[in-house]
mmCIF file of C-alpha atoms in Angstrom:
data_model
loop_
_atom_site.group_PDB
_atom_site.id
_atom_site.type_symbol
_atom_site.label_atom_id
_atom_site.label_comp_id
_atom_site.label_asym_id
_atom_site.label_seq_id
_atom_site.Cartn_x
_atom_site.Cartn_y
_atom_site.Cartn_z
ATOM 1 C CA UNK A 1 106.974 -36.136 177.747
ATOM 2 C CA UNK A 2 108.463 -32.830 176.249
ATOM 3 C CA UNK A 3 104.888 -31.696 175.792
ATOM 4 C CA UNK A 4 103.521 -32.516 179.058
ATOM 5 C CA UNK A 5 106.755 -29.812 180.220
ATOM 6 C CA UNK A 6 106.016 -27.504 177.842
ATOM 7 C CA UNK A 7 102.293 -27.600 178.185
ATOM 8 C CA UNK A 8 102.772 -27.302 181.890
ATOM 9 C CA UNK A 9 105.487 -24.142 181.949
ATOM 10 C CA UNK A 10 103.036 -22.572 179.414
ATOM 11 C CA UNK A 11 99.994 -22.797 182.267
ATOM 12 C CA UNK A 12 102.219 -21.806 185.089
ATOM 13 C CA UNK A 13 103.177 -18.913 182.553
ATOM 14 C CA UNK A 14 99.423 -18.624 181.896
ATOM 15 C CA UNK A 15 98.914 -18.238 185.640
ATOM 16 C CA UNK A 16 101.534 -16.080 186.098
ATOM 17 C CA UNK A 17 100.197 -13.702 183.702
ATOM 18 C CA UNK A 18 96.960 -13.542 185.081
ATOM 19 C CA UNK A 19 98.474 -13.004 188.421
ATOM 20 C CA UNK A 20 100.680 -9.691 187.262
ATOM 21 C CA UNK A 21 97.500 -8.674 185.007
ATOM 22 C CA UNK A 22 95.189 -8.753 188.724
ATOM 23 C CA UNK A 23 97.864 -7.098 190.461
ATOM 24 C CA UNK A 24 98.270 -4.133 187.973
ATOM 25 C CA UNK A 25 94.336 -4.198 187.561
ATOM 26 C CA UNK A 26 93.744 -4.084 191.408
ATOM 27 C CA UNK A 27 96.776 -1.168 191.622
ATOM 28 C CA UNK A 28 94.587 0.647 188.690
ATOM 29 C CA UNK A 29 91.746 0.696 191.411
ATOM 30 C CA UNK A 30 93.412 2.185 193.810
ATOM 31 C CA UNK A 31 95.201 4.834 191.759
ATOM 32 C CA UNK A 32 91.533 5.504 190.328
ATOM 33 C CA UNK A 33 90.058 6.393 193.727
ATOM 34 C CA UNK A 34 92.688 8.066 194.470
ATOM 35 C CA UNK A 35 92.383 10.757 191.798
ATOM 36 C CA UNK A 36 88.713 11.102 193.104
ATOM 37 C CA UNK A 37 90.115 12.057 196.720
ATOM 38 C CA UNK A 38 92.655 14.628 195.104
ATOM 39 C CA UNK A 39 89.935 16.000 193.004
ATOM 40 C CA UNK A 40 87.420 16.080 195.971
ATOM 41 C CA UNK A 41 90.573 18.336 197.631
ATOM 42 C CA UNK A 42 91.500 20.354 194.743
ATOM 43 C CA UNK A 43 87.930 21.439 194.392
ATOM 44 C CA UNK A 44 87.972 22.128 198.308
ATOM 45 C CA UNK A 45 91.174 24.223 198.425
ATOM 46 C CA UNK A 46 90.003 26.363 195.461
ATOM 47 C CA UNK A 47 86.575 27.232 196.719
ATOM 48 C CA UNK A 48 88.652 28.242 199.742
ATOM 49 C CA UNK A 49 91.111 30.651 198.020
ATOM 50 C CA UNK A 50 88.188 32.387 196.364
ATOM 51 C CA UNK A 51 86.295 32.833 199.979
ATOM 52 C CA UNK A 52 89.018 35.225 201.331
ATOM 53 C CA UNK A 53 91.950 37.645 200.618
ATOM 54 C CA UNK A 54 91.315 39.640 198.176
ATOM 55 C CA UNK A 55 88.985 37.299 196.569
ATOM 56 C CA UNK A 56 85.956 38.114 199.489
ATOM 57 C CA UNK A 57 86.233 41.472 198.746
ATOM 58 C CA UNK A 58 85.125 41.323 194.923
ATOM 59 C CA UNK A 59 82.766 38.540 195.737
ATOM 60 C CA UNK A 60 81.158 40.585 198.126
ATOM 61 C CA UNK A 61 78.573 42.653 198.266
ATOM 62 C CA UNK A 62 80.352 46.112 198.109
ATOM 63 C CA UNK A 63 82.274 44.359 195.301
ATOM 64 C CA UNK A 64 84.451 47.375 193.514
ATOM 65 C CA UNK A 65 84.004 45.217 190.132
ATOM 66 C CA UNK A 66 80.480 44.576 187.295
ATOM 67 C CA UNK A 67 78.334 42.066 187.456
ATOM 68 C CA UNK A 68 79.781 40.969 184.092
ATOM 69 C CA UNK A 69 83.418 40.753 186.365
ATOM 70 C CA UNK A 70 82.185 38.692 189.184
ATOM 71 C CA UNK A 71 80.030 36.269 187.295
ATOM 72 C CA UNK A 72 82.560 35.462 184.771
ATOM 73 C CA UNK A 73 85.863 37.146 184.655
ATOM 74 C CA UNK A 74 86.469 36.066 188.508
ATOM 75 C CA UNK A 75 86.276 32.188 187.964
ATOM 76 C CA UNK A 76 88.105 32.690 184.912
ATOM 77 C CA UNK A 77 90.759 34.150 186.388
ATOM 78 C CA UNK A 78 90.760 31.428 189.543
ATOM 79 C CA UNK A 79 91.019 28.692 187.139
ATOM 80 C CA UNK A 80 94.022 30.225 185.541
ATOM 81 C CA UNK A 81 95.798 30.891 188.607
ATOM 82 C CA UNK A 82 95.062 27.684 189.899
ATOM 83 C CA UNK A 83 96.272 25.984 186.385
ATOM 84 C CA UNK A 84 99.292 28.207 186.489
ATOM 85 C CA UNK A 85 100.067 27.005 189.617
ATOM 86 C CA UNK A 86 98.997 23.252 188.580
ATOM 87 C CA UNK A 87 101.616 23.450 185.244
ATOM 88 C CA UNK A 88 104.062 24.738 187.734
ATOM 89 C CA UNK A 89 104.094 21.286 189.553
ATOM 90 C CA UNK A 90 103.968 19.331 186.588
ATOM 91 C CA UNK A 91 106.946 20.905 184.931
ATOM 92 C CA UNK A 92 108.679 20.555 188.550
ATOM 93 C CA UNK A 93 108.042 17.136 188.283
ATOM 94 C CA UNK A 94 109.104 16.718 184.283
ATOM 95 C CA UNK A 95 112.563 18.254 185.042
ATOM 96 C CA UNK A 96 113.067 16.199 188.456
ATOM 97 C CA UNK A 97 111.658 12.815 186.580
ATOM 98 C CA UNK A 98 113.909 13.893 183.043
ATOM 99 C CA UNK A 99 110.992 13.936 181.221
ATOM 100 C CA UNK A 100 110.795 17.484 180.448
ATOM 101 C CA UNK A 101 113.038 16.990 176.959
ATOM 102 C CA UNK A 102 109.967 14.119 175.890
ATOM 103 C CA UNK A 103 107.276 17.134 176.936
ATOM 104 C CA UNK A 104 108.545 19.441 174.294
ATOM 105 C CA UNK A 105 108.955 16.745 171.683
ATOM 106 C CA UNK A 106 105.572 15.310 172.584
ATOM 107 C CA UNK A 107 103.988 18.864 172.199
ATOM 108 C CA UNK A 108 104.689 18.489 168.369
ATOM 109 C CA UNK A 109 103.602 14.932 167.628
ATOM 110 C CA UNK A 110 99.678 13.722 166.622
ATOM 111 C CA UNK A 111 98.729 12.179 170.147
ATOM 112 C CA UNK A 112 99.963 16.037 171.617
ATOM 113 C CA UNK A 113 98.554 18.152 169.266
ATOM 114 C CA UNK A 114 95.155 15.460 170.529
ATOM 115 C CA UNK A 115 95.787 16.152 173.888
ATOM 116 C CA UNK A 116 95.919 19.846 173.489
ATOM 117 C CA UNK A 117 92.934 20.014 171.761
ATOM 118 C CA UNK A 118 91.521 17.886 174.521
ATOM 119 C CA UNK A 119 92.609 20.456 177.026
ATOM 120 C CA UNK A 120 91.106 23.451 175.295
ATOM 121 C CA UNK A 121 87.625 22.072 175.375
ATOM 122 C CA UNK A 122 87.844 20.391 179.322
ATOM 123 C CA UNK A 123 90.244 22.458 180.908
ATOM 124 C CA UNK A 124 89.800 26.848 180.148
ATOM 125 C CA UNK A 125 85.635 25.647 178.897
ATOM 126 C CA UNK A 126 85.177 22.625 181.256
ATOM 127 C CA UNK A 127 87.555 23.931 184.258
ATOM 128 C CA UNK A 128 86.348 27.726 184.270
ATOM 129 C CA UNK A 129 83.069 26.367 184.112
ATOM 130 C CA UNK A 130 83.458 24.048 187.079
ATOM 131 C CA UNK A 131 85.003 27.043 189.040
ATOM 132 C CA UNK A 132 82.093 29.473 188.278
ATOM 133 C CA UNK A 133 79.230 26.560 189.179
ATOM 134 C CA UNK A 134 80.763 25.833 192.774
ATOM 135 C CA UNK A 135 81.404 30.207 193.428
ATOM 136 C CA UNK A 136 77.497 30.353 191.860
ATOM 137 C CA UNK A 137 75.847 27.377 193.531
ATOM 138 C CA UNK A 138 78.393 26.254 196.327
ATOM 139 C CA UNK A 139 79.649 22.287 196.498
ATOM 140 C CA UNK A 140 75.698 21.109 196.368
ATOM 141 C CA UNK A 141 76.041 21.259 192.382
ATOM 142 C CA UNK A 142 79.518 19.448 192.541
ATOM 143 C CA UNK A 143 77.692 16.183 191.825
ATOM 144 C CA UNK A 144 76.135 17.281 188.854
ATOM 145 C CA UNK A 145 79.480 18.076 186.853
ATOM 146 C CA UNK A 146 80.100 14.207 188.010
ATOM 147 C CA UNK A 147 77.942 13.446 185.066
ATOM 148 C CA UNK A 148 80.659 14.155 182.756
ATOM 149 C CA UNK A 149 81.416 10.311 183.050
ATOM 150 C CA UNK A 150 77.722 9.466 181.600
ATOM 151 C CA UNK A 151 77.860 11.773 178.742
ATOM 152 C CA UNK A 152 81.054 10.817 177.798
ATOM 153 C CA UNK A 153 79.413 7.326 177.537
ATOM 154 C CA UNK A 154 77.218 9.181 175.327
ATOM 155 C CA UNK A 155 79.344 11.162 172.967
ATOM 156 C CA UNK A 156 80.744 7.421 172.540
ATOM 157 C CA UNK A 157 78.014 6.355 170.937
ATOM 158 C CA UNK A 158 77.350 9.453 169.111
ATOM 159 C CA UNK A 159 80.977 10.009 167.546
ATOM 160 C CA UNK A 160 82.909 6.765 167.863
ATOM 161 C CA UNK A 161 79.548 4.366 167.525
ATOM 162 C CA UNK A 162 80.778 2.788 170.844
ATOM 163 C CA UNK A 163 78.342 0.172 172.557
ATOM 164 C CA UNK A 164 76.081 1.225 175.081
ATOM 165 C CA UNK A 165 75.188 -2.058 176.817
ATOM 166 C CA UNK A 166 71.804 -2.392 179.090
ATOM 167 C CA UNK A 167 73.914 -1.763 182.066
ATOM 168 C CA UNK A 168 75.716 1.219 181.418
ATOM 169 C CA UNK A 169 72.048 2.956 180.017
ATOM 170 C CA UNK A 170 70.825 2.061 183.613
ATOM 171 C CA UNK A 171 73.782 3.470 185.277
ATOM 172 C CA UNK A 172 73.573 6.931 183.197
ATOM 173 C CA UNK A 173 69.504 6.667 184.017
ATOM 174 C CA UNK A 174 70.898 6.218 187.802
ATOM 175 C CA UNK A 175 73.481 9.356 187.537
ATOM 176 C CA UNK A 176 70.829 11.265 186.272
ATOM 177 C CA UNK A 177 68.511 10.803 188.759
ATOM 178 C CA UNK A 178 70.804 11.310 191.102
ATOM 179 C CA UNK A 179 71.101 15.017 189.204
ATOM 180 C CA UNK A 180 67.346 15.659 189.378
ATOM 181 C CA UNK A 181 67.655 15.104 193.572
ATOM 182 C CA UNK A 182 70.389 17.675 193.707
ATOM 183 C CA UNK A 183 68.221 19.777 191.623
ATOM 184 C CA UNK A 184 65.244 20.235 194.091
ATOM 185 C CA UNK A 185 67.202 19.452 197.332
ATOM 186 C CA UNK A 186 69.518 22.835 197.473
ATOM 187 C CA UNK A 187 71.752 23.355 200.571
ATOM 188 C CA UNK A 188 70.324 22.654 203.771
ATOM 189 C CA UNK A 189 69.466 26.152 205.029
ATOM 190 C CA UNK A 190 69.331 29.028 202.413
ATOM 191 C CA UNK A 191 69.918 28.506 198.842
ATOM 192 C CA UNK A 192 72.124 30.186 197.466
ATOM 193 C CA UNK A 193 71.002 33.273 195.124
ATOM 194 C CA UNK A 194 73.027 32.034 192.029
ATOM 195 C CA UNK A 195 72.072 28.395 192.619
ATOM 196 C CA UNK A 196 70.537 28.458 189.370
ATOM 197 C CA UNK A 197 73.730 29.929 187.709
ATOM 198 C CA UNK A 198 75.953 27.284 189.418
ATOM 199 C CA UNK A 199 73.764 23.959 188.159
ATOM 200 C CA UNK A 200 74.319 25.448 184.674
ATOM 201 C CA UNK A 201 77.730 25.917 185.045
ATOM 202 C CA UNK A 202 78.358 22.683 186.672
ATOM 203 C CA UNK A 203 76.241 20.675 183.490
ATOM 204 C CA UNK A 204 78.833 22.715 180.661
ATOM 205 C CA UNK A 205 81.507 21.315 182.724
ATOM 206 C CA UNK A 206 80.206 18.243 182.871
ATOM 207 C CA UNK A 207 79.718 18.085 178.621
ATOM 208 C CA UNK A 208 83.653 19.598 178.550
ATOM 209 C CA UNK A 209 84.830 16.934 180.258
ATOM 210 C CA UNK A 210 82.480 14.174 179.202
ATOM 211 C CA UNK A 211 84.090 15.258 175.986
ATOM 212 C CA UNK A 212 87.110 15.804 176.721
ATOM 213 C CA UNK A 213 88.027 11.725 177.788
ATOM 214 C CA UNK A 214 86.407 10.686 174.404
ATOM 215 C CA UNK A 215 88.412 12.882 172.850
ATOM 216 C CA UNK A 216 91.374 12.221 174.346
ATOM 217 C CA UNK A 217 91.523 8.414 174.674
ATOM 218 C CA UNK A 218 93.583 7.969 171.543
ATOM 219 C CA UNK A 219 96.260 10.432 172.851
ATOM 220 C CA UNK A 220 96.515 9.766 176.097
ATOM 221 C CA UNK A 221 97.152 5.618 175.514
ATOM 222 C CA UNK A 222 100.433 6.805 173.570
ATOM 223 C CA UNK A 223 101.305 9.322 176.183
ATOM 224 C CA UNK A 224 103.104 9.066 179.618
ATOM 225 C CA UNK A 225 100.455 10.334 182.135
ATOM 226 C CA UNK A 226 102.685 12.797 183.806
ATOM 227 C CA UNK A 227 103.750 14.620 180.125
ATOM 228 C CA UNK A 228 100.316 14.943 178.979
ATOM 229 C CA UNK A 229 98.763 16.451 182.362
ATOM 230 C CA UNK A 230 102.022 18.925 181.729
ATOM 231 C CA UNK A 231 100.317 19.713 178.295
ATOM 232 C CA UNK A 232 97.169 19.879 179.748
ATOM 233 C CA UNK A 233 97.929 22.421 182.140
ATOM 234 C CA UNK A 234 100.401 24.276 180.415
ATOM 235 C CA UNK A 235 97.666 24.840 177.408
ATOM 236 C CA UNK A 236 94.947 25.444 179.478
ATOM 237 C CA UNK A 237 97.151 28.158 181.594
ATOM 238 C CA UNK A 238 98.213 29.825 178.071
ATOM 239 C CA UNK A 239 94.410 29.387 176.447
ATOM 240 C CA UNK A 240 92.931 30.830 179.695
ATOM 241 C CA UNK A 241 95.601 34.524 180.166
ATOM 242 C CA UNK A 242 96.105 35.093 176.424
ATOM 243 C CA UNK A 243 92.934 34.424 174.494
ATOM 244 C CA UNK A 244 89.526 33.596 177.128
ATOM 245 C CA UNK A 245 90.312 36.523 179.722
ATOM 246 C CA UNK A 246 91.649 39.046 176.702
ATOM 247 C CA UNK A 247 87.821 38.635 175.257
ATOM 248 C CA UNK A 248 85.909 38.442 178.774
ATOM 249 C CA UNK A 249 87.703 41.893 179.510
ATOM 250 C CA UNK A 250 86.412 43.416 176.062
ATOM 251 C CA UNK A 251 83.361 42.048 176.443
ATOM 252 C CA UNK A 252 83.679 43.632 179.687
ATOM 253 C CA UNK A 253 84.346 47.041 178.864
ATOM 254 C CA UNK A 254 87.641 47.601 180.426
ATOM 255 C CA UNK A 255 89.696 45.772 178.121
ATOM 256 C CA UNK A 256 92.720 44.415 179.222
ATOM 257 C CA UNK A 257 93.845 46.806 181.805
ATOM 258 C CA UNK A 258 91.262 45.015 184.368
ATOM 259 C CA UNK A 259 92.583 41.864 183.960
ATOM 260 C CA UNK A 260 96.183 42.730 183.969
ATOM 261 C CA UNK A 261 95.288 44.308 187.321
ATOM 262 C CA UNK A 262 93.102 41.504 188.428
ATOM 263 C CA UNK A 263 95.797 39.254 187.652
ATOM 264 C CA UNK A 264 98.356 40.783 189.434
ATOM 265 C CA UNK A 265 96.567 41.591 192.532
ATOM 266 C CA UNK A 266 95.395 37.935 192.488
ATOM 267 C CA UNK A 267 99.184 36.818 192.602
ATOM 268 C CA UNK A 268 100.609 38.989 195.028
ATOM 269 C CA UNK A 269 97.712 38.521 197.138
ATOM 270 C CA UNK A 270 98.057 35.812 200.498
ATOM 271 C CA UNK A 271 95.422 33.374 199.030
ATOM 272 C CA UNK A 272 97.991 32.774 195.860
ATOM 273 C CA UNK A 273 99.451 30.308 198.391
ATOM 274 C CA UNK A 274 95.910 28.115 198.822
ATOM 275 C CA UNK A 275 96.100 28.258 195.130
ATOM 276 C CA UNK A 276 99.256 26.439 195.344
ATOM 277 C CA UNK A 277 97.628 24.115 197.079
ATOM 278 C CA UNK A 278 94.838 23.287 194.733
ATOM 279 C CA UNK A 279 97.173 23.890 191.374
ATOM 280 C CA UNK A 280 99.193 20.740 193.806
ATOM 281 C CA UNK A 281 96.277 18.610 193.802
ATOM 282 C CA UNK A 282 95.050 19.183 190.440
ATOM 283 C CA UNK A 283 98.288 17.959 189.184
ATOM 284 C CA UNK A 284 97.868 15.015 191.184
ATOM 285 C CA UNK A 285 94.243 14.194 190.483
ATOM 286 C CA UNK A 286 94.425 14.578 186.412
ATOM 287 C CA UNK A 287 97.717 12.386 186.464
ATOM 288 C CA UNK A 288 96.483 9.989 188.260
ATOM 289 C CA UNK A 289 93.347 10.106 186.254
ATOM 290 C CA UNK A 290 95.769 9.663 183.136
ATOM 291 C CA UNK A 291 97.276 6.618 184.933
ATOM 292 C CA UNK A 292 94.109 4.619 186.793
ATOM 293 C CA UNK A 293 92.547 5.219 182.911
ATOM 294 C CA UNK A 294 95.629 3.054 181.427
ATOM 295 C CA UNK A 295 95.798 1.220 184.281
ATOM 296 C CA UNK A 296 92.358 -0.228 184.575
ATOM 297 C CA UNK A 297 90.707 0.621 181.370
ATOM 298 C CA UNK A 298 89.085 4.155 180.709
ATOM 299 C CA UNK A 299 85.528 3.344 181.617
ATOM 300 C CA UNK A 300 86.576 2.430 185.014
ATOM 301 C CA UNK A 301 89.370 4.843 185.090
ATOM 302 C CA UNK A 302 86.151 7.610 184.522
ATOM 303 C CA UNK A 303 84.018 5.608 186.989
ATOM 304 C CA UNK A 304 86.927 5.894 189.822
ATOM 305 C CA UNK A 305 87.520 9.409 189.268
ATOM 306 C CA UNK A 306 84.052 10.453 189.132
ATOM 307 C CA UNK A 307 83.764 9.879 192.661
ATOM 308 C CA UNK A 308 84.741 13.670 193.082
ATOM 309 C CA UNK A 309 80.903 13.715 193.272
ATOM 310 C CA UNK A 310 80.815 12.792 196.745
ATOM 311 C CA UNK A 311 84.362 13.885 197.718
ATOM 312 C CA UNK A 312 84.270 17.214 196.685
ATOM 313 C CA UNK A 313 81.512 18.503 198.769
ATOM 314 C CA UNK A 314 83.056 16.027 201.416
ATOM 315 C CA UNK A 315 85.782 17.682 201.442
ATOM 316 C CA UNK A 316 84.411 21.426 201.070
ATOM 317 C CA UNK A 317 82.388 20.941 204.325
ATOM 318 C CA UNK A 318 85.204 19.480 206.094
ATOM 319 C CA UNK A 319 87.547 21.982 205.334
ATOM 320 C CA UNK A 320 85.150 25.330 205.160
ATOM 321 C CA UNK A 321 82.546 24.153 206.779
ATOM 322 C CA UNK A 322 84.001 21.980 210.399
ATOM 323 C CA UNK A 323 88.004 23.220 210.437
ATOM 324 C CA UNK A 324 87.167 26.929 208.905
ATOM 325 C CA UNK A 325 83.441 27.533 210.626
ATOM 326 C CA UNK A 326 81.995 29.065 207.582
ATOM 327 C CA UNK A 327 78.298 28.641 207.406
ATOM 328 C CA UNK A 328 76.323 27.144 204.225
ATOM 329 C CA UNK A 329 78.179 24.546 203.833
ATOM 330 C CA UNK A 330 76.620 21.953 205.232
ATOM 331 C CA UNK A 331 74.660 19.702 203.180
ATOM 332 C CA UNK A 332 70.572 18.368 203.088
ATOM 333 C CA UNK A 333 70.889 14.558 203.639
ATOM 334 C CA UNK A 334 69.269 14.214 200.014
ATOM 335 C CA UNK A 335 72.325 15.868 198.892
ATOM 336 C CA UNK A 336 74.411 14.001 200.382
ATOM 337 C CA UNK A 337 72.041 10.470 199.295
ATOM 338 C CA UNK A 338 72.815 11.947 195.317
ATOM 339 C CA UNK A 339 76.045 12.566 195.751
ATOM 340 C CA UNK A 340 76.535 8.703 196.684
ATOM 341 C CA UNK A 341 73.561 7.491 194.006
ATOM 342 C CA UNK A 342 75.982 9.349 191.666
ATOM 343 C CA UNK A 343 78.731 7.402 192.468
ATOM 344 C CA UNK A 344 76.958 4.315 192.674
ATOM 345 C CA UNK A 345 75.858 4.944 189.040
ATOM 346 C CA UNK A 346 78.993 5.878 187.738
ATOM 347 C CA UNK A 347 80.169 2.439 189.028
ATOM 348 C CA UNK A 348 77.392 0.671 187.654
ATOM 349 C CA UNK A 349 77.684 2.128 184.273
ATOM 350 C CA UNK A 350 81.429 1.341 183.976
ATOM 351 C CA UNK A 351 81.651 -2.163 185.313
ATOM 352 C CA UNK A 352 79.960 -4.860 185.542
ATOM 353 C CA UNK A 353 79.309 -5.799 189.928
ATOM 354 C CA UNK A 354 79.358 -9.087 189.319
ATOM 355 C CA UNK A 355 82.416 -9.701 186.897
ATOM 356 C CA UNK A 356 83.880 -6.973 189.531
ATOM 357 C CA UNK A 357 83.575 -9.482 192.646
ATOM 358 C CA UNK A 358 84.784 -12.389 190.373
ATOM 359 C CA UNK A 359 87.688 -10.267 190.071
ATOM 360 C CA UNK A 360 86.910 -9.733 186.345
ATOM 361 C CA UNK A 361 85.936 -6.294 184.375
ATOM 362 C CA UNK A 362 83.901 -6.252 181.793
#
């Protein structure tokens, strides 16, 4: 009779389980998407802060500043502001939460000194690179940095020996595709000059970040999500002003003094407050990247947040395009057919449809 009982508390405990595990699984999901959304407005809000203030003016065609400057230094200099801005937030929250004491300690331990190392190579490499492709080539290319998802797959397999199973080689054949349509479909009226340039950019972005999440998987599964997006963005903002901007300004020419006074123009100019914006929302997407990963497993975590490939130009013709009236940002239908093929691979490639309506992942 006592086993009967016990068997039967240890199947409603079973059950129980199961129940909390769905729950926390189904929460994952949602806190997954939602980092695509915030990522989809990050990238929105910083394409905007680089379209006017000061920012038109050296973009533009009586640009003051070298060719060398505006390719490079320019979207450089945005994704340190905008990472600035983003650390800002995340050490606001730290000191609110009282985590900021576990930050500093955390900077010093193995899984830190991991996640900093993870930042170098996705956030000045993989974030300055992201800037650059969407100044370049406008949101059409936004999709193709969405690969980073499918070659992080890859680098699995390379470095770690991970599994590729059948399905997750037909959803990285899917997502690139889906990269070979944005290719040759462009923006629906003129393309833009540095198109090219942009699809580039937005494929070295994609590889920084692709590595990036192997990399960091070890560090970030013994590491609250909102400390390491504080390392994150406090490395990237120190990598980006003190050692990347140094070299682009001596590779430059004009040393240092151009970027001190890029830098400070940039900050006391208007669009420092759209910046604010976007440094919000990256905080917001990368933690709860951080979190949906833990929450729901990585490969689905990635999956989730990879959405940005739709949401970001989404949310780049909403916002320029409709509420702002700037032209070029609307988008070919093809564009907008990759940009969901994308997604649809990423999702593919990370879980398994039919575990996925079961309620399962596999």
């Amino acid at each position: 009779m006592e086993e009967v009982v016990s068997n039967g508390s240890t199947n409603r405990a079973d059950l129980a389980k199961k129940k909390l595990d769905s729950t926390y699984f189904k929460k994952g999901i949602k806190v997954g998407i939602y980092s695509g959304v915030t990522y989809g407005l990050y990238t929105a809000f910083v394409t905007t802060a680089t379209t006017y203030g000061v920012w038109a003016g050296w973009y533009g065609e009586k640009s003051p500043l070298s060719a060398m400057a505006v390719a490079f230094i320019l979207g450089t200099l945005a994704t340190g502001i905008n990472d600035l801005l983003s650390a800002f937030w995340a050490i606001v929250n730290a000191l609110i939460k009282g985590k900021f004491e576990d930050f500093v300690k955390t900077v010093k331990t193995k899984p830190g000194l991991i996640m900093i190392f993870a930042a170098i190579v996705g956030a000045p490499i993989a974030g300055v690179a992201y800037v650059l492709a969407i100044v370049a080539g406008g949101p059409v290319v936004i999709p193709i940095a969405g690969l980073n998802v499918s070659i992080g797959a890859i680098l699995g397999r390379v470095i770690f020996k991970q599994k590729l199973s059948p399905r997750m080689i037909f959803g990285i054949l899917i997502c690139f595709i889906a990269s070979a349509i944005i290719g040759v479909s462009g923006l629906s009226g003129e393309i833009k000059p540095g198109m090219i340039l942009g699809m580039i950019m937005a494929f070295i972005a994609a590889f920084g970040w692709g590595l990036e999440g192997t990399i960091a998987g070890f560090g970030t599964a013994m590491i609250d999500s909102e400390i390491g997006i504080a390392i994150r963005q406090t490395t990237s903002t120190i990598f980006n002003f003190l050692i990347v901007l140094p070299i682009l300004g001596i590779i430059e020419g004009s040393g240092v003094s151009l970027i001190a006074s890029l830098t400070t123009t940039a900050l006391t100019d208007k669009t420092v407050l759209i910046f604010l914006i976007s440094g919000l929302f990256t905080f917001l997407t990368f933690n709860t990247w951080y979190k949906g990963n833990s929450m729901c497993g990585t490969a689905l975590g990635m999956a989730l947040n990879g959405t940005y490939a739709f949401f970001g130009p989404f949310f780049c013709w909403i916002i320029l395009g409709v509420i702002l009236k700037n032209p070029g940002y609307e988008l070919a239908p093809t564009t907008w057919f990759a940009s969901l093929l994308m997604a649809f691979g990423i999702f593919i490639m990370s879980v398994n449809p039919l575990d996925y309506i079961k309620g399962g992942n596999k």
